[in-house]
Amino acid sequence: MPKRKGAKGTKVTLKSAKKAIRMTPDGRRRLTLSNMGITIFPKCLLKLTNVDELDLSRNLIQKLPDNIGNFSSLRWLDLHSNRLESVPESIGNLVGLTHLNLSNNCLTAAGLPFSLGFLTSLKSLNLGMNQLDSLPPTIAALDSLQELGLFDNLFIKLPEFVAVLSNLTKVNMKRNPLSYAQEDGEGKKEKSGPEEDVYLVHESSLCKTCLKRCKQQRERLTRGGGGGDMFEDKRMRTYLGLMVPNSVATLNQDVWRIRKPGNEPIKCC
């Protein structure tokens, strides 16, 4: 195991890193260095050209090396719960990545590079629990993206690219200061909100009861009628089969973040 160095964090050597590599059930080589007090990204890891999955979560890392893109073998990268303020442009060279977790850091919109749009193999991207109010428009190029976590940020509206990502099945926008547009009697639009809890899932992820309930609500909101219904002035947003369910999905989802005590998952029905 890597040696601990007290307040200075953990010293990770190439030798100790090689010993920590394990095979996953699906045959991938995984290196887990989570919760070890690491303060500086161990550059020796870039010499491990055969590692498929790297877990450096729950450490104290503030910066990634500019040549992180040289870690070309990576398919899965978990950096959640560190102190990252930005991501280097070279991360766009990790074109084989399918899962990227950057949640619970200190990222701002200025700290996300446009090169994220080069990660076209990405299926899951978690950017929750940061300080983001916008995303690089290049993310619209992530055609393989299925799950997107943007919870606990500063978004006031849903990113426009959500409407064009055809494979996207889950979008977690919970606890953002979202607002919805509402027309007054003169046809002018005004902001009303905030509307904090938005969680979009694909229709196929809902049970029959919840799907029927969602469709009925969508039809009611689309018509705008309903004889005094409390929702009648809202305009429903639709995104390529994604819906806003009253509950989450029947299928078990990946854990998006470290849950706080008492924060129980929502169950369908």
CSV table of C-alpha atoms in Angstrom, one decimal:
chain,number,residue,atom,x,y,z
A,1,MET,CA,0.0,0.0,0.0
A,2,PRO,CA,1.1,3.6,-0.6
A,3,LYS,CA,2.9,5.2,2.3
A,4,ARG,CA,1.1,7.9,4.3
A,5,LYS,CA,2.8,11.2,4.9
A,6,GLY,CA,0.6,12.8,7.5
A,7,ALA,CA,-0.4,16.4,6.7
A,8,LYS,CA,1.5,16.3,3.4
A,9,GLY,CA,-0.8,13.6,2.1
A,10,THR,CA,0.0,10.2,0.7
A,11,LYS,CA,3.1,9.3,-1.2
A,12,VAL,CA,2.2,7.2,-4.2
A,13,THR,CA,5.1,5.5,-6.1
A,14,LEU,CA,5.0,3.6,-9.3
A,15,LYS,CA,5.8,0.4,-7.5
A,16,SER,CA,3.0,0.8,-5.0
A,17,ALA,CA,0.5,1.8,-7.7
A,18,LYS,CA,1.3,-1.3,-9.7
A,19,LYS,CA,0.7,-3.5,-6.6
A,20,ALA,CA,-2.7,-1.8,-6.1
A,21,ILE,CA,-4.1,-2.7,-9.6
A,22,ARG,CA,-6.9,-5.3,-9.5
A,23,MET,CA,-8.9,-7.0,-12.2
A,24,THR,CA,-12.6,-6.3,-12.3
A,25,PRO,CA,-15.2,-9.1,-13.0
A,26,ASP,CA,-15.4,-7.9,-16.6
A,27,GLY,CA,-11.7,-8.2,-17.1
A,28,ARG,CA,-10.6,-4.6,-16.8
A,29,ARG,CA,-7.5,-3.4,-14.9
A,30,ARG,CA,-8.7,-1.1,-12.1
A,31,LEU,CA,-6.5,1.1,-9.8
A,32,THR,CA,-8.2,2.4,-6.7
A,33,LEU,CA,-6.5,5.1,-4.7
A,34,SER,CA,-9.7,6.6,-3.1
A,35,ASN,CA,-9.8,8.4,0.3
A,36,MET,CA,-6.0,8.3,0.8
A,37,GLY,CA,-5.3,12.0,1.5
A,38,ILE,CA,-3.5,12.5,-1.8
A,39,THR,CA,-3.0,16.2,-2.4
A,40,ILE,CA,-1.0,16.1,-5.7
A,41,PHE,CA,-1.9,14.0,-8.7
A,42,PRO,CA,0.7,11.2,-8.8
A,43,LYS,CA,2.4,11.8,-12.2
A,44,CYS,CA,3.9,8.3,-12.0
A,45,LEU,CA,0.4,7.0,-12.8
A,46,LEU,CA,0.8,8.3,-16.4
A,47,LYS,CA,3.4,5.5,-16.9
A,48,LEU,CA,0.7,2.8,-16.3
A,49,THR,CA,-0.3,2.4,-19.9
A,50,ASN,CA,-2.5,-0.6,-19.3
A,51,VAL,CA,-4.9,0.7,-16.6
A,52,ASP,CA,-8.5,0.8,-17.8
A,53,GLU,CA,-10.1,2.3,-14.7
A,54,LEU,CA,-8.7,4.9,-12.2
A,55,ASP,CA,-10.4,5.9,-9.0
A,56,LEU,CA,-8.8,8.9,-7.2
A,57,SER,CA,-12.0,10.0,-5.5
A,58,ARG,CA,-12.3,11.5,-2.0
A,59,ASN,CA,-8.8,13.0,-1.9
A,60,LEU,CA,-7.5,16.5,-1.8
A,61,ILE,CA,-6.3,17.0,-5.3
A,62,GLN,CA,-6.5,20.6,-6.5
A,63,LYS,CA,-5.0,20.3,-10.0
A,64,LEU,CA,-4.7,17.7,-12.8
A,65,PRO,CA,-1.5,17.5,-14.8
A,66,ASP,CA,-1.6,19.2,-18.2
A,67,ASN,CA,-0.6,15.9,-19.8
A,68,ILE,CA,-3.5,13.9,-18.3
A,69,GLY,CA,-4.5,13.2,-21.9
A,70,ASN,CA,-1.5,10.9,-22.2
A,71,PHE,CA,-3.4,8.4,-20.0
A,72,SER,CA,-4.9,7.0,-23.3
A,73,SER,CA,-5.8,3.6,-21.9
A,74,LEU,CA,-8.4,5.0,-19.5
A,75,ARG,CA,-12.1,4.0,-20.0
A,76,TRP,CA,-13.3,5.0,-16.5
A,77,LEU,CA,-12.1,8.0,-14.4
A,78,ASP,CA,-13.5,8.9,-11.0
A,79,LEU,CA,-12.3,12.2,-9.5
A,80,HIS,CA,-15.3,13.1,-7.4
A,81,SER,CA,-14.9,14.8,-4.0
A,82,ASN,CA,-11.6,16.5,-4.5
A,83,ARG,CA,-10.7,20.2,-4.8
A,84,LEU,CA,-10.4,20.7,-8.5
A,85,GLU,CA,-11.1,24.2,-9.8
A,86,SER,CA,-10.5,23.4,-13.5
A,87,VAL,CA,-9.8,20.6,-16.0
A,88,PRO,CA,-6.9,20.7,-18.5
A,89,GLU,CA,-7.6,20.9,-22.2
A,90,SER,CA,-5.8,17.7,-22.8
A,91,ILE,CA,-8.6,15.6,-21.2
A,92,GLY,CA,-10.1,15.7,-24.6
A,93,ASN,CA,-7.4,13.2,-25.7
A,94,LEU,CA,-9.0,10.5,-23.5
A,95,VAL,CA,-11.3,9.5,-26.4
A,96,GLY,CA,-11.8,6.0,-25.0
A,97,LEU,CA,-13.5,7.3,-21.8
A,98,THR,CA,-17.0,6.0,-21.2
A,99,HIS,CA,-17.5,7.2,-17.6
A,100,LEU,CA,-16.2,10.5,-16.1
A,101,ASN,CA,-17.1,11.6,-12.6
A,102,LEU,CA,-16.1,15.1,-11.6
A,103,SER,CA,-18.8,15.7,-9.0
A,104,ASN,CA,-18.2,17.4,-5.6
A,105,ASN,CA,-15.3,19.6,-6.6
A,106,CYS,CA,-14.9,23.4,-7.1
A,107,LEU,CA,-15.4,23.6,-10.8
A,108,THR,CA,-16.8,26.7,-12.5
A,109,ALA,CA,-17.9,27.2,-16.1
A,110,ALA,CA,-14.6,28.8,-16.9
A,111,GLY,CA,-12.8,25.7,-15.6
A,112,LEU,CA,-14.4,23.3,-18.1
A,113,PRO,CA,-12.5,23.0,-21.4
A,114,PHE,CA,-14.2,22.9,-24.8
A,115,SER,CA,-12.3,19.7,-25.4
A,116,LEU,CA,-14.9,17.8,-23.3
A,117,GLY,CA,-16.8,17.6,-26.6
A,118,PHE,CA,-14.1,15.3,-28.0
A,119,LEU,CA,-15.0,12.5,-25.5
A,120,THR,CA,-17.5,11.0,-28.0
A,121,SER,CA,-17.4,7.5,-26.3
A,122,LEU,CA,-18.7,9.0,-23.0
A,123,LYS,CA,-21.9,7.3,-21.7
A,124,SER,CA,-22.0,8.8,-18.2
A,125,LEU,CA,-20.8,12.3,-17.2
A,126,ASN,CA,-21.3,13.5,-13.6
A,127,LEU,CA,-20.7,17.2,-12.9
A,128,GLY,CA,-22.9,17.5,-9.9
A,129,MET,CA,-22.1,19.4,-6.7
A,130,ASN,CA,-19.9,22.1,-8.3
A,131,GLN,CA,-20.3,25.8,-9.1
A,132,LEU,CA,-21.5,25.6,-12.7
A,133,ASP,CA,-24.0,27.9,-14.3
A,134,SER,CA,-23.3,26.8,-17.9
A,135,LEU,CA,-21.5,24.1,-19.9
A,136,PRO,CA,-19.2,24.2,-23.0
A,137,PRO,CA,-21.5,24.0,-26.1
A,138,THR,CA,-19.3,21.3,-27.5
A,139,ILE,CA,-20.9,18.8,-25.2
A,140,ALA,CA,-23.7,18.7,-27.8
A,141,ALA,CA,-21.3,16.4,-29.7
A,142,LEU,CA,-21.4,13.7,-27.1
A,143,ASP,CA,-23.8,11.4,-29.1
A,144,SER,CA,-23.1,8.4,-26.9
A,145,LEU,CA,-24.0,10.2,-23.6
A,146,GLN,CA,-26.8,8.4,-21.7
A,147,GLU,CA,-26.6,9.8,-18.2
A,148,LEU,CA,-25.8,13.4,-17.2
A,149,GLY,CA,-25.5,14.6,-13.6
A,150,LEU,CA,-25.8,18.4,-13.0
A,151,PHE,CA,-27.4,18.5,-9.6
A,152,ASP,CA,-26.4,21.0,-6.9
A,153,ASN,CA,-25.0,23.6,-9.2
A,154,LEU,CA,-26.1,27.2,-10.2
A,155,PHE,CA,-28.1,26.6,-13.4
A,156,ILE,CA,-31.1,28.8,-14.0
A,157,LYS,CA,-32.1,26.9,-17.1
A,158,LEU,CA,-31.6,23.5,-18.7
A,159,PRO,CA,-28.7,23.3,-21.2
A,160,GLU,CA,-30.1,23.6,-24.7
A,161,PHE,CA,-28.0,20.6,-26.0
A,162,VAL,CA,-30.2,18.3,-23.9
A,163,ALA,CA,-32.7,18.5,-26.7
A,164,VAL,CA,-30.3,17.1,-29.3
A,165,LEU,CA,-28.6,14.2,-27.5
A,166,SER,CA,-30.6,11.3,-28.8
A,167,ASN,CA,-29.2,8.6,-26.5
A,168,LEU,CA,-29.6,10.6,-23.3
A,169,THR,CA,-31.9,8.7,-20.9
A,170,LYS,CA,-31.3,10.4,-17.5
A,171,VAL,CA,-30.6,14.1,-16.6
A,172,ASN,CA,-30.3,15.0,-12.9
A,173,MET,CA,-30.8,18.7,-12.4
A,174,LYS,CA,-32.0,18.6,-8.8
A,175,ARG,CA,-31.3,21.5,-6.5
A,176,ASN,CA,-30.5,24.1,-9.1
A,177,PRO,CA,-32.1,27.6,-9.1
A,178,LEU,CA,-34.1,26.8,-12.2
A,179,SER,CA,-36.9,29.1,-13.3
A,180,TYR,CA,-39.7,28.5,-15.8
A,181,ALA,CA,-41.2,30.9,-18.3
A,182,GLN,CA,-44.8,32.0,-17.8
A,183,GLU,CA,-47.0,34.2,-19.9
A,184,ASP,CA,-49.0,37.0,-18.4
A,185,GLY,CA,-52.3,38.3,-19.7
A,186,GLU,CA,-50.6,40.5,-22.3
A,187,GLY,CA,-48.6,37.6,-23.8
A,188,LYS,CA,-45.4,38.7,-22.2
A,189,LYS,CA,-43.1,36.2,-20.7
A,190,GLU,CA,-41.8,36.5,-17.2
A,191,LYS,CA,-39.7,34.4,-14.9
A,192,SER,CA,-41.4,32.5,-12.1
A,193,GLY,CA,-39.7,30.1,-9.7
A,194,PRO,CA,-37.3,28.9,-8.6
A,195,GLU,CA,-38.1,25.3,-9.8
A,196,GLU,CA,-35.3,23.4,-8.1
A,197,ASP,CA,-36.2,19.7,-8.5
A,198,VAL,CA,-35.9,18.6,-12.1
A,199,TYR,CA,-35.0,15.0,-12.9
A,200,LEU,CA,-35.5,13.8,-16.4
A,201,VAL,CA,-35.6,10.1,-17.3
A,202,HIS,CA,-36.4,8.2,-20.5
A,203,GLU,CA,-40.0,6.9,-20.9
A,204,SER,CA,-38.6,3.3,-21.0
A,205,SER,CA,-37.3,3.7,-17.4
A,206,LEU,CA,-40.7,4.3,-15.9
A,207,CYS,CA,-43.2,1.8,-14.7
A,208,LYS,CA,-46.6,1.7,-16.5
A,209,THR,CA,-48.4,3.6,-13.7
A,210,CYS,CA,-45.9,6.4,-13.6
A,211,LEU,CA,-45.7,6.6,-17.4
A,212,LYS,CA,-49.4,7.0,-17.7
A,213,ARG,CA,-49.5,9.6,-14.9
A,214,CYS,CA,-46.7,11.6,-16.6
A,215,LYS,CA,-48.4,11.5,-20.0
A,216,GLN,CA,-51.7,12.7,-18.5
A,217,GLN,CA,-49.9,15.6,-16.8
A,218,ARG,CA,-48.0,16.5,-20.0
A,219,GLU,CA,-51.3,16.5,-22.0
A,220,ARG,CA,-52.9,18.7,-19.4
A,221,LEU,CA,-50.1,21.2,-19.3
A,222,THR,CA,-49.7,21.2,-23.1
A,223,ARG,CA,-53.4,22.1,-23.5
A,224,GLY,CA,-53.1,24.8,-20.9
A,225,GLY,CA,-56.6,24.2,-19.7
A,226,GLY,CA,-58.1,22.5,-16.7
A,227,GLY,CA,-60.5,24.9,-15.0
A,228,GLY,CA,-58.3,26.5,-12.4
A,229,ASP,CA,-55.6,23.7,-12.2
A,230,MET,CA,-52.6,25.0,-10.3
A,231,PHE,CA,-50.4,24.0,-13.2
A,232,GLU,CA,-52.4,25.5,-16.0
A,233,ASP,CA,-50.0,28.5,-16.6
A,234,LYS,CA,-46.9,26.4,-16.8
A,235,ARG,CA,-45.5,25.3,-20.1
A,236,MET,CA,-44.2,21.8,-20.2
A,237,ARG,CA,-40.7,21.3,-21.6
A,238,THR,CA,-40.1,18.1,-23.7
A,239,TYR,CA,-36.8,16.5,-24.7
A,240,LEU,CA,-36.7,13.6,-27.1
A,241,GLY,CA,-38.6,11.0,-25.0
A,242,LEU,CA,-37.3,12.4,-21.7
A,243,MET,CA,-40.0,13.1,-19.1
A,244,VAL,CA,-40.3,14.7,-15.7
A,245,PRO,CA,-41.6,11.8,-13.6
A,246,ASN,CA,-43.4,12.1,-10.3
A,247,SER,CA,-41.0,9.5,-9.1
A,248,VAL,CA,-37.7,8.3,-10.4
A,249,ALA,CA,-37.2,5.0,-12.3
A,250,THR,CA,-37.9,1.4,-11.7
A,251,LEU,CA,-34.4,0.6,-12.8
A,252,ASN,CA,-31.7,0.9,-10.2
A,253,GLN,CA,-29.5,3.9,-11.1
A,254,ASP,CA,-25.8,4.5,-10.4
A,255,VAL,CA,-25.1,6.5,-7.3
A,256,TRP,CA,-24.7,10.1,-8.5
A,257,ARG,CA,-23.2,11.5,-5.3
A,258,ILE,CA,-22.3,10.9,-1.7
A,259,ARG,CA,-25.7,11.0,-0.1
A,260,LYS,CA,-26.2,13.0,3.1
A,261,PRO,CA,-27.7,11.3,6.1
A,262,GLY,CA,-31.4,11.0,5.7
A,263,ASN,CA,-31.3,11.5,2.0
A,264,GLU,CA,-33.1,8.4,0.9
A,265,PRO,CA,-33.4,7.4,-2.8
A,266,ILE,CA,-36.9,8.0,-4.4
A,267,LYS,CA,-38.6,4.9,-5.6
A,268,CYS,CA,-41.0,4.5,-8.4
A,269,CYS,CA,-44.7,4.2,-7.2
